[in-house]
Short mmCIF file of C-alpha atoms and ligand atoms in Angstrom, two decimals:
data_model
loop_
_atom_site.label_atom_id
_atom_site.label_comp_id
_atom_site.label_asym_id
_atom_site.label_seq_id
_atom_site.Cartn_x
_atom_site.Cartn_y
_atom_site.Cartn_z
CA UNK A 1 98.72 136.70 115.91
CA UNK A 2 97.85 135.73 119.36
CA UNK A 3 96.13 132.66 120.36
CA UNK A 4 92.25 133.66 122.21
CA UNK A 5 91.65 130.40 123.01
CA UNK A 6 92.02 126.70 123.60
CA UNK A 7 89.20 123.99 124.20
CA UNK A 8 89.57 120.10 124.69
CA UNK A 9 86.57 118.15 123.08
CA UNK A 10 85.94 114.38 124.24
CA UNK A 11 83.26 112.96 121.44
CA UNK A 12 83.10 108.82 121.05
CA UNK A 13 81.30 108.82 117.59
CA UNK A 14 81.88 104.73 117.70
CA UNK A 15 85.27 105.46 119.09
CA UNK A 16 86.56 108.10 121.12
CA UNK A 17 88.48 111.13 120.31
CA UNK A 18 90.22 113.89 121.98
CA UNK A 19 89.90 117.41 119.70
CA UNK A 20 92.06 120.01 120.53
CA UNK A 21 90.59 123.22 119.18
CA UNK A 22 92.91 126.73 119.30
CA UNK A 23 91.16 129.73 118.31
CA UNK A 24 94.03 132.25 116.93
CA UNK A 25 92.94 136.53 116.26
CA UNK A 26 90.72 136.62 112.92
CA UNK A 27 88.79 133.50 114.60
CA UNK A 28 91.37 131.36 112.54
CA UNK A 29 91.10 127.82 113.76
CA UNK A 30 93.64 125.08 114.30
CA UNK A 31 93.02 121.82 114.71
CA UNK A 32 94.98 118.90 116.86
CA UNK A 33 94.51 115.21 117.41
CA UNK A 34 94.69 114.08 121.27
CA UNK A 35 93.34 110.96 121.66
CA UNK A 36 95.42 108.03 123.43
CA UNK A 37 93.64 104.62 123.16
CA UNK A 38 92.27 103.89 126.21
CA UNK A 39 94.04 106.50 128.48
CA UNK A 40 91.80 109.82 126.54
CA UNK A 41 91.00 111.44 129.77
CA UNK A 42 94.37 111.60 130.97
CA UNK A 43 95.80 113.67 128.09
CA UNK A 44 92.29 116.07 128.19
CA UNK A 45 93.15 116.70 131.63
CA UNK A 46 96.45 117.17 130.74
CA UNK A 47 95.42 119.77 128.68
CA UNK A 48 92.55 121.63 129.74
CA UNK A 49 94.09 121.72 133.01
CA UNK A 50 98.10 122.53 132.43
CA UNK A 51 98.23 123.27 128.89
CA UNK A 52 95.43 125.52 127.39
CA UNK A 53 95.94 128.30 130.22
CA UNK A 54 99.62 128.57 129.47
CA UNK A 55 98.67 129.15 125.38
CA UNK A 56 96.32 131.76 125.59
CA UNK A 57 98.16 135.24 124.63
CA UNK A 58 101.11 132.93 122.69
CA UNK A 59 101.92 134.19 119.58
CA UNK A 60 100.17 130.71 117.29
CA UNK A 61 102.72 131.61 114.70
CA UNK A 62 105.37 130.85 117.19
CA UNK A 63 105.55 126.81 116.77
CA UNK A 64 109.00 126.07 117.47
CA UNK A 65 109.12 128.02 120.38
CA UNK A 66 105.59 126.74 121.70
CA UNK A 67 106.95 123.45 121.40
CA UNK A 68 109.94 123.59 123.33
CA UNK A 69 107.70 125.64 126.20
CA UNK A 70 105.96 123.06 126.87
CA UNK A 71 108.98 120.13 126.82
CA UNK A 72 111.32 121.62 128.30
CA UNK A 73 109.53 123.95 130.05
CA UNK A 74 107.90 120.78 131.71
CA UNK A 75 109.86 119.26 134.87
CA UNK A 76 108.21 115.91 133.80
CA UNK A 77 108.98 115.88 130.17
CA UNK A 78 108.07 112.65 127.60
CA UNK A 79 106.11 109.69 128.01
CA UNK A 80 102.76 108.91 126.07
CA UNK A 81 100.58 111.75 127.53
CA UNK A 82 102.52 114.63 127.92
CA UNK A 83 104.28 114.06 124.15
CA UNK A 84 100.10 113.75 122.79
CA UNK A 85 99.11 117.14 124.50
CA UNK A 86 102.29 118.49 122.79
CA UNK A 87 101.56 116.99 120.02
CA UNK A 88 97.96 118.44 119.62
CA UNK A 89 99.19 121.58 120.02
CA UNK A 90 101.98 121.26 117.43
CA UNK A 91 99.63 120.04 114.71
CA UNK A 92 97.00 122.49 116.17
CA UNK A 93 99.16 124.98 115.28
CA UNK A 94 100.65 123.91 112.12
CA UNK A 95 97.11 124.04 110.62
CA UNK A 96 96.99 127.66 111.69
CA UNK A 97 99.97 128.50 110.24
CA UNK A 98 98.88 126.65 106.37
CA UNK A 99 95.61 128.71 107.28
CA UNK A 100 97.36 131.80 107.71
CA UNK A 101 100.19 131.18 104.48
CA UNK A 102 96.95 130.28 102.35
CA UNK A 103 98.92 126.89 102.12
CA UNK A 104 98.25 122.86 102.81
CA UNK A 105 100.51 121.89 105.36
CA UNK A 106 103.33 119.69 103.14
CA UNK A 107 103.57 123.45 101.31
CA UNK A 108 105.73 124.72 104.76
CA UNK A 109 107.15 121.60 105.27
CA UNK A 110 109.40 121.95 101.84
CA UNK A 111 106.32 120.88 99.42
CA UNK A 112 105.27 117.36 97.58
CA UNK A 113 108.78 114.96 97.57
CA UNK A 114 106.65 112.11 95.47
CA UNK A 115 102.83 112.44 93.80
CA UNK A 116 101.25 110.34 96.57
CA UNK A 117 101.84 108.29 99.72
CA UNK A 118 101.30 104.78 99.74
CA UNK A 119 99.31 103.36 102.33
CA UNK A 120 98.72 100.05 103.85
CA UNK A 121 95.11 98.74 104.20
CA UNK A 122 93.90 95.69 107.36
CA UNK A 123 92.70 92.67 105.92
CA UNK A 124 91.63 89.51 108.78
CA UNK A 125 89.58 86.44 109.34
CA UNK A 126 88.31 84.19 111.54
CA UNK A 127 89.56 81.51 109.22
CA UNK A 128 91.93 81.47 106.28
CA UNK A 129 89.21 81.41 103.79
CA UNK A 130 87.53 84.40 105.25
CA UNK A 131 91.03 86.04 105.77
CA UNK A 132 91.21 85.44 101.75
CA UNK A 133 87.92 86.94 101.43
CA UNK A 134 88.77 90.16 103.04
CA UNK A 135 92.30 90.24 100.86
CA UNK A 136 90.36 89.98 97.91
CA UNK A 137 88.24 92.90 98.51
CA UNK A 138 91.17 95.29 99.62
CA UNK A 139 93.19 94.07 96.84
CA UNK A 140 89.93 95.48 94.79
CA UNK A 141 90.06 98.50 96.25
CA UNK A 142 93.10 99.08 94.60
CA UNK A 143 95.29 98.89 97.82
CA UNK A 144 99.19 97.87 96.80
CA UNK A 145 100.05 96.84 100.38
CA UNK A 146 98.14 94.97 103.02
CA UNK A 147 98.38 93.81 106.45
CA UNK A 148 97.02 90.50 107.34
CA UNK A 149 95.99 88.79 110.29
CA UNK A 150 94.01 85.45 111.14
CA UNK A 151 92.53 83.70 114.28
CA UNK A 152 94.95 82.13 115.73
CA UNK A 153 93.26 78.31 115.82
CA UNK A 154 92.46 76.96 119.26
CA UNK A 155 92.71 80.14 121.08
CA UNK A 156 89.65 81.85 122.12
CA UNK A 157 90.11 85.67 120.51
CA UNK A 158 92.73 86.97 118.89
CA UNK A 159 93.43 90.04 118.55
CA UNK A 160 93.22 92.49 115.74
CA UNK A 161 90.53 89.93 113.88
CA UNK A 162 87.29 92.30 112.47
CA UNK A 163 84.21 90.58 113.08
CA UNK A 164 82.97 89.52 109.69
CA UNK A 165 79.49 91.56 110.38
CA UNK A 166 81.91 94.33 108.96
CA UNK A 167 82.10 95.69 112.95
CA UNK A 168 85.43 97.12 114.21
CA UNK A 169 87.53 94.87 116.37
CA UNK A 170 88.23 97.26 119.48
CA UNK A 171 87.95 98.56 121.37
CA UNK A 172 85.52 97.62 123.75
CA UNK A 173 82.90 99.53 125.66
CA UNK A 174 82.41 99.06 129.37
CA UNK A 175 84.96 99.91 132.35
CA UNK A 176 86.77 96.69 132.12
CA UNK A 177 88.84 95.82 129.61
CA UNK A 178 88.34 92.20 128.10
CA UNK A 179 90.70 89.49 128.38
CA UNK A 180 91.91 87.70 125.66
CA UNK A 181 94.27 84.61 126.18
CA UNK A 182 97.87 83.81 124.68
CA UNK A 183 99.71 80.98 123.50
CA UNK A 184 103.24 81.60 121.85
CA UNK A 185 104.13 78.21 120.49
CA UNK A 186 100.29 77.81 118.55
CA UNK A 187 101.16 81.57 117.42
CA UNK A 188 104.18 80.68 115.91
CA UNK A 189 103.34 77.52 113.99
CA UNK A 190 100.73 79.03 113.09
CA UNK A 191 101.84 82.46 111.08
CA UNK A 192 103.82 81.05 108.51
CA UNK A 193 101.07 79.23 107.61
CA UNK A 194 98.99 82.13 107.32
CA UNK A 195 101.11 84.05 104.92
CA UNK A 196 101.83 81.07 102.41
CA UNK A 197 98.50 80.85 102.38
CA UNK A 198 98.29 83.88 101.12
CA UNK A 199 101.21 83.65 98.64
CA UNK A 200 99.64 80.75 97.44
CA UNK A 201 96.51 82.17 96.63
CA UNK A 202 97.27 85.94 95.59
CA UNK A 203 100.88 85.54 94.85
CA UNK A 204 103.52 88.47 95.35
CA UNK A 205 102.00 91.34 93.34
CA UNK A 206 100.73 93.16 96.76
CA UNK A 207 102.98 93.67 99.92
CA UNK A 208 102.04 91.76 102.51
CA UNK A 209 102.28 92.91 105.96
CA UNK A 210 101.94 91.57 109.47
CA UNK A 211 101.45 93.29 113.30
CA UNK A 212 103.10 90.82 115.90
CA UNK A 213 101.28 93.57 118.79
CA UNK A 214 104.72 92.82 121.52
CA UNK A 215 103.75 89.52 122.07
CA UNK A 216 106.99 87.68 121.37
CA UNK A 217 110.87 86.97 122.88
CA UNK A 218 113.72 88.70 120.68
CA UNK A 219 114.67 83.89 120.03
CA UNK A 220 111.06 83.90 119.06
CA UNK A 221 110.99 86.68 116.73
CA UNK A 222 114.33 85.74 114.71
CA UNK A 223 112.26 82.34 114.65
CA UNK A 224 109.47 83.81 112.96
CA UNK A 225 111.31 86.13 110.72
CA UNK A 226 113.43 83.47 109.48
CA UNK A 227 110.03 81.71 108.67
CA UNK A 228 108.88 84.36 107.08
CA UNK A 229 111.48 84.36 104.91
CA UNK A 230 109.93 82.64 101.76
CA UNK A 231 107.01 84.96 101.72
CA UNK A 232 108.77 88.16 101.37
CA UNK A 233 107.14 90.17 103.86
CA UNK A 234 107.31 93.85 103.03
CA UNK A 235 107.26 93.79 107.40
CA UNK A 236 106.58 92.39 110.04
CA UNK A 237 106.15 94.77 112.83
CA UNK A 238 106.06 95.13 116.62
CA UNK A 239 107.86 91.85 117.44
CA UNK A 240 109.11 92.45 121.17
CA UNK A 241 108.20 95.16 123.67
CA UNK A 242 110.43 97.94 122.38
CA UNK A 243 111.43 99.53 125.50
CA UNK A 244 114.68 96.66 125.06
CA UNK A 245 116.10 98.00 121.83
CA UNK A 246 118.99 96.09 122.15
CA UNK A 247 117.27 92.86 121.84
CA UNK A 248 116.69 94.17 118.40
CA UNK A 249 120.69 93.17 117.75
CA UNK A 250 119.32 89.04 117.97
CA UNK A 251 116.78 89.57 116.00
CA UNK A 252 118.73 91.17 113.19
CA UNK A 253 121.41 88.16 113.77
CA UNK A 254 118.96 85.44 112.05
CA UNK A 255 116.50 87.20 109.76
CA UNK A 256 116.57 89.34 106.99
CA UNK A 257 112.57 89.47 107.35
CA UNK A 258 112.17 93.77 107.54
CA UNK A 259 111.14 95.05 110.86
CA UNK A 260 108.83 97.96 111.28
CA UNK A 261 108.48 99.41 115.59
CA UNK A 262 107.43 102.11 116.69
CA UNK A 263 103.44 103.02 117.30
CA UNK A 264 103.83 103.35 121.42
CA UNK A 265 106.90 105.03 120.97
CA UNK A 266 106.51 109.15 121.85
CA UNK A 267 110.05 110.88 121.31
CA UNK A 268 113.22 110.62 119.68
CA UNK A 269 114.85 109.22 122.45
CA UNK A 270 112.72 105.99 122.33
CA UNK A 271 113.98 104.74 119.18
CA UNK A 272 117.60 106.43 118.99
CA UNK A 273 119.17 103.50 119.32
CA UNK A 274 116.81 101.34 117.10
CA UNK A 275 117.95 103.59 114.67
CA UNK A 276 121.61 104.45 114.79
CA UNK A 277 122.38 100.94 115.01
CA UNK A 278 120.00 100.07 112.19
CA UNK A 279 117.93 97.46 114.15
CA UNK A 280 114.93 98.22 112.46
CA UNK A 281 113.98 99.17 108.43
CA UNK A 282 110.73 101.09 109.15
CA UNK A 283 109.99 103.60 112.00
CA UNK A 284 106.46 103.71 113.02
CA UNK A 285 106.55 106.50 115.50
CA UNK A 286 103.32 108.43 114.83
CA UNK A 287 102.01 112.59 114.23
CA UNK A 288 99.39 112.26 117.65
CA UNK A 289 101.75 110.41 119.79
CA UNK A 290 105.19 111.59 118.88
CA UNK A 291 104.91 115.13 119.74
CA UNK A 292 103.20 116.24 116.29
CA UNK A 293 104.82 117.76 113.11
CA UNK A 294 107.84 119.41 114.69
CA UNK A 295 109.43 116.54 116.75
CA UNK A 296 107.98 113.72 114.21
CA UNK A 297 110.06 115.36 111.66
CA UNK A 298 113.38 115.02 113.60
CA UNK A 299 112.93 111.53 114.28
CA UNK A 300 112.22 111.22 110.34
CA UNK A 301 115.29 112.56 110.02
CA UNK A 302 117.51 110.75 111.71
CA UNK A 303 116.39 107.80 110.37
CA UNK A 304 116.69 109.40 106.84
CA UNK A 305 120.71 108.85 108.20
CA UNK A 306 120.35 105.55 108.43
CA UNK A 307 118.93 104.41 105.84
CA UNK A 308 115.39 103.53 108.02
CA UNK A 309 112.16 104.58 106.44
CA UNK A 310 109.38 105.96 107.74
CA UNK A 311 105.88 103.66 108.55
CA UNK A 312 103.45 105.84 110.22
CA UNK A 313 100.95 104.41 113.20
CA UNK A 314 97.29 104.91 111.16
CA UNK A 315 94.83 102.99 113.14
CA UNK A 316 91.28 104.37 113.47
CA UNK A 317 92.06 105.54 117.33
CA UNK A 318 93.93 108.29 115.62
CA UNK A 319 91.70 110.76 113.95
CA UNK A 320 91.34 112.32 110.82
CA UNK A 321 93.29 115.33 111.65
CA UNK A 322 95.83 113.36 112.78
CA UNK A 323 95.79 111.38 109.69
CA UNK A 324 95.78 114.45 107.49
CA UNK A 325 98.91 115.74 109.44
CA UNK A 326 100.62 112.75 109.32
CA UNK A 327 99.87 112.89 105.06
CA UNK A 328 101.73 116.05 104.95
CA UNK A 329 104.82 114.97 106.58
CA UNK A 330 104.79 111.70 104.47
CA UNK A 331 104.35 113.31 101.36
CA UNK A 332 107.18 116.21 101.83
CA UNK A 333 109.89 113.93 103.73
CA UNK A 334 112.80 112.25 101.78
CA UNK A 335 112.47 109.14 103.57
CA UNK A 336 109.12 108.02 103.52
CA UNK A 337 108.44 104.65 103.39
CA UNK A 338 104.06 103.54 103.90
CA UNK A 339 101.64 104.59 105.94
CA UNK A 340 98.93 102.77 107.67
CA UNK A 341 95.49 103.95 106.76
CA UNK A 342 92.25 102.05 108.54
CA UNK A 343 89.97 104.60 107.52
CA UNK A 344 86.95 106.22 109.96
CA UNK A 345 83.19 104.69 110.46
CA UNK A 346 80.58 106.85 110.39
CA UNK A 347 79.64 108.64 112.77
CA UNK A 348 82.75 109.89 112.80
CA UNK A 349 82.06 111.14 109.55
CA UNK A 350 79.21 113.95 111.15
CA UNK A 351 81.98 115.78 113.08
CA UNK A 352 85.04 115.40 110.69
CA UNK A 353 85.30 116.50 107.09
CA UNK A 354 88.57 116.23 105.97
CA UNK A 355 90.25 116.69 101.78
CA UNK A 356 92.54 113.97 101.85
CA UNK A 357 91.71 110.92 98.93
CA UNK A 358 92.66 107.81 98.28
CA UNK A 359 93.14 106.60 94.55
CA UNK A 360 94.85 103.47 93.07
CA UNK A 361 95.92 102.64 96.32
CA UNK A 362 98.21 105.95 97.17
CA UNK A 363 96.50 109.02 99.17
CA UNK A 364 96.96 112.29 99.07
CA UNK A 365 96.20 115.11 101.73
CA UNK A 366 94.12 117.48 99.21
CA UNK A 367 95.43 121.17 98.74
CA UNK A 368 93.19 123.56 101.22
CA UNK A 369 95.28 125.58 103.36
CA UNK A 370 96.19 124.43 106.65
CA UNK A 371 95.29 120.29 107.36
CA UNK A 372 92.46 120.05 105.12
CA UNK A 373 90.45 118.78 108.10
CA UNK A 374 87.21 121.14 109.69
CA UNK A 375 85.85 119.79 112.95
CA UNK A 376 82.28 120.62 114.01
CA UNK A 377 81.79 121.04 117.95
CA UNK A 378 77.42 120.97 117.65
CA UNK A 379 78.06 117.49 116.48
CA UNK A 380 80.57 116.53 118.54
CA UNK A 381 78.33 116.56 121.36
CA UNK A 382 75.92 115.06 120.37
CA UNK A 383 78.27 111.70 121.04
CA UNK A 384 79.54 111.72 124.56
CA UNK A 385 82.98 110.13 125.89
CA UNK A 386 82.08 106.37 126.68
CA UNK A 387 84.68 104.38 128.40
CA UNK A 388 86.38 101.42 125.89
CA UNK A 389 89.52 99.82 126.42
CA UNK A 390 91.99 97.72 124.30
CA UNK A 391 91.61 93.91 125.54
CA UNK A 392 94.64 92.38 128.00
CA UNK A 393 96.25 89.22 127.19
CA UNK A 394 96.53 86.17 130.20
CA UNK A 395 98.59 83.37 129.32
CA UNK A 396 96.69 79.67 129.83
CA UNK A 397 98.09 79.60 133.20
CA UNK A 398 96.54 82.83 134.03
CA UNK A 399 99.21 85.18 133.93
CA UNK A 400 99.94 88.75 132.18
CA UNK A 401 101.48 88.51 128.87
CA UNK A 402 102.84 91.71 126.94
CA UNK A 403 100.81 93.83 124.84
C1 GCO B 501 98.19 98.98 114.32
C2 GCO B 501 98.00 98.94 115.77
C3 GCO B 501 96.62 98.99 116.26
C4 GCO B 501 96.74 99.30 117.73
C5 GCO B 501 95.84 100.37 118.18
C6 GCO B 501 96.12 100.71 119.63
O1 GCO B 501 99.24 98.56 113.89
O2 GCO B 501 97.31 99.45 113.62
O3 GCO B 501 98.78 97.95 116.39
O4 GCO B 501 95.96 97.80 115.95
O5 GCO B 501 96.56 98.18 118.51
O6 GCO B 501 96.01 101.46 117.36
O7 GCO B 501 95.56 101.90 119.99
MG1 MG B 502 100.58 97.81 115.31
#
């Protein structure tokens, strides 16, 4: 079954997102998720330009093969926007191949390990009382796991905080990005206070999560995992910039507070280490930005080895088809441990349809054949790419501080 053809869609229904569409023989369609925060023309030129040509006339049922064309086959292989034009293509062609079996996707990949995949819901606030506010109502929903977040007092913006007109908090529009500022030592006082907060108020019948974004020294994060401590995080995720995985071997010195790294991480080889030492309890490496289904897997299954779960990247810059991939992998690997889910605001909702549900705070990825997910390109353009970018953080003194 040969692929016909290959088109790169750029919508920005109140977000932007990259659609990789390949058309296989029998018009059968496959679907793939491109979109990289803040960099999305990069990987559509990426494809359009060096990808798409070299997959029309591929056999689609070839995945395996396709995949290791374009990685090895590449002089310049990894790195965030080469392993997200793979990766579209992988899933692309993984829902072509459910499509073609009659099957959902977690069908090929060995079928259903467990009923349903827990996820992980956002709950913030400008304050502590509107921070309990949103708990309360995701805790209604029915989530069993929830990742909180609070102003950090005296700094301007902090990142990660939904406005409490319901609004997303990024990403931006406009052609510079906005500039938040930093300040480590208020950060740190101020966390633990956040969470017994929480404790205090909801007690320990949800998890509770937290998203430290890079932002701290490996001293600074055993600090705040050993503070952590009483409130039982189920994780606390992204402490340091990740690119120094042995720092990881300090951290793991003074806290038993479970670490979770991963979501900027695009191959194998980023987190191998992480890993096989067991510096970290939950790998967050993601379906859109880990080189989709095929390579995700093998980094799912080293960990499985060492006793690190998986914690899949879910934010609402990945789309629903990447969501609905990465709900197949979850629900057929051995090792699965949450995944994030933030959900998708209308408009989105005009161009995707997708059959994965949500229910008593698990989800499942429905049983069509293929993804589950049907993309329509009319709508699409209706909403053209706008440029938005994820904020940068100065320090008070005015200079860069890590992501
Ligand atoms: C998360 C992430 C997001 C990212 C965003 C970047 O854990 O959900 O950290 O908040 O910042 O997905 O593109
Ligand atoms: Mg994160």
């Amino acid at each position: 079954m040969k692929i016909v053809d290959a088109r790169v869609i750029v919508s920005s229904p109140g977000r932007n997102y990259v659609t990789l569409v390949i058309e296989a023989e029998d018009g059968v369609i496959g679907l793939g998720d491109a979109t990289l925060n803040g960099r999305e023309l990069a990987v559509a030129s990426y494809l359009r330009d060096h990808v798409c040509p070299l997959l029309v006339g591929r056999d689609a049922r070839r995945i395996e093969d396709t995949w290791q064309y374009l990685y090895r086959g590449a002089y310049w292989r990894r790195g965030p926007v080469t392993m997200t034009a793979i990766a579209a293509v992988d899933v692309a062609l993984w829902d072509i191949k459910g499509k073609i079996a009659g099957l959902p996707v977690y069908e090929l990949l060995g079928g259903a390990a467990r009923d349903g995949v827990m996820v992980y819901c956002h709950a913030s606030g400008s304050t502590l009382d509107d921070l309990s506010a949103d708990f309360q109502g995701r805790m209604d929903q029915g989530y069993l796991a929830i990742r909180a977040q609070a102003a950090i007092p005296g700094l301007m913006k902090t990142y990660g905080i939904a406005p409490t007109d319901g609004q997303i908090y990024e990403p931006a529009s406009g052609n510079v990005p906005q500039q938040d500022t930093w300040e480590t030592s208020t950060y740190l006082d101020f966390a633990p206070q956040v969470m017994a907060h929480l404790r205090r108020e909801f007690g320990y019948v949800v998890h509770l999560l937290h998203d430290v974004h890079h932002r701290l020294t490996p001293i600074e994060a055993a600090r705040l995992g050993g503070a952590l401590e009483p409130y039982r995080m189920f994780w606390i995720e992204d402490p340091t910039p990740a690119e120094d995985q042995s720092a990881f071997r300090l951290i793991r010195q003074h806290t038993t507070t479970p670490i979770a790294v991963g979501e900027v991480f695009n191959s194998i080889w980023d987190c191998q280490q992480l890993i096989t030492e067991r510096l970290i309890d939950y790998i967050r490496t993601s379906v859109s930005h880990t080189g989709g289904i095929t390579h995700l897997r093998r980094v799912f299954a080293l960990a499985d080895l060492y006793g690190v779960r998986s914690g899949s990247h879910g934010a609402g810059d990945l789309s629903p088809i990447a969501m609905a991939a990465a709900l197949h992998v979850d629900l057929s690997i051995p090792n699965f441990g949450i995944q994030e889910y933030m959900g998708h605001r209308d408009p989105a909702g005009e161009l995707f349809s997708s059959s994965y549900a949500f229910r008593d705070g698990y989800m499942h990825p429905g049983n069509q054949p293929g993804l589950g997910v049907s993309f329509d390109e009319e709508a699409a353009a209706k909403f053209p790419y706008e440029p938005k970018y994820l904020p940068v953080n100065r320090r008070r003194d005015g200079s860069m501080h890590d992501w």
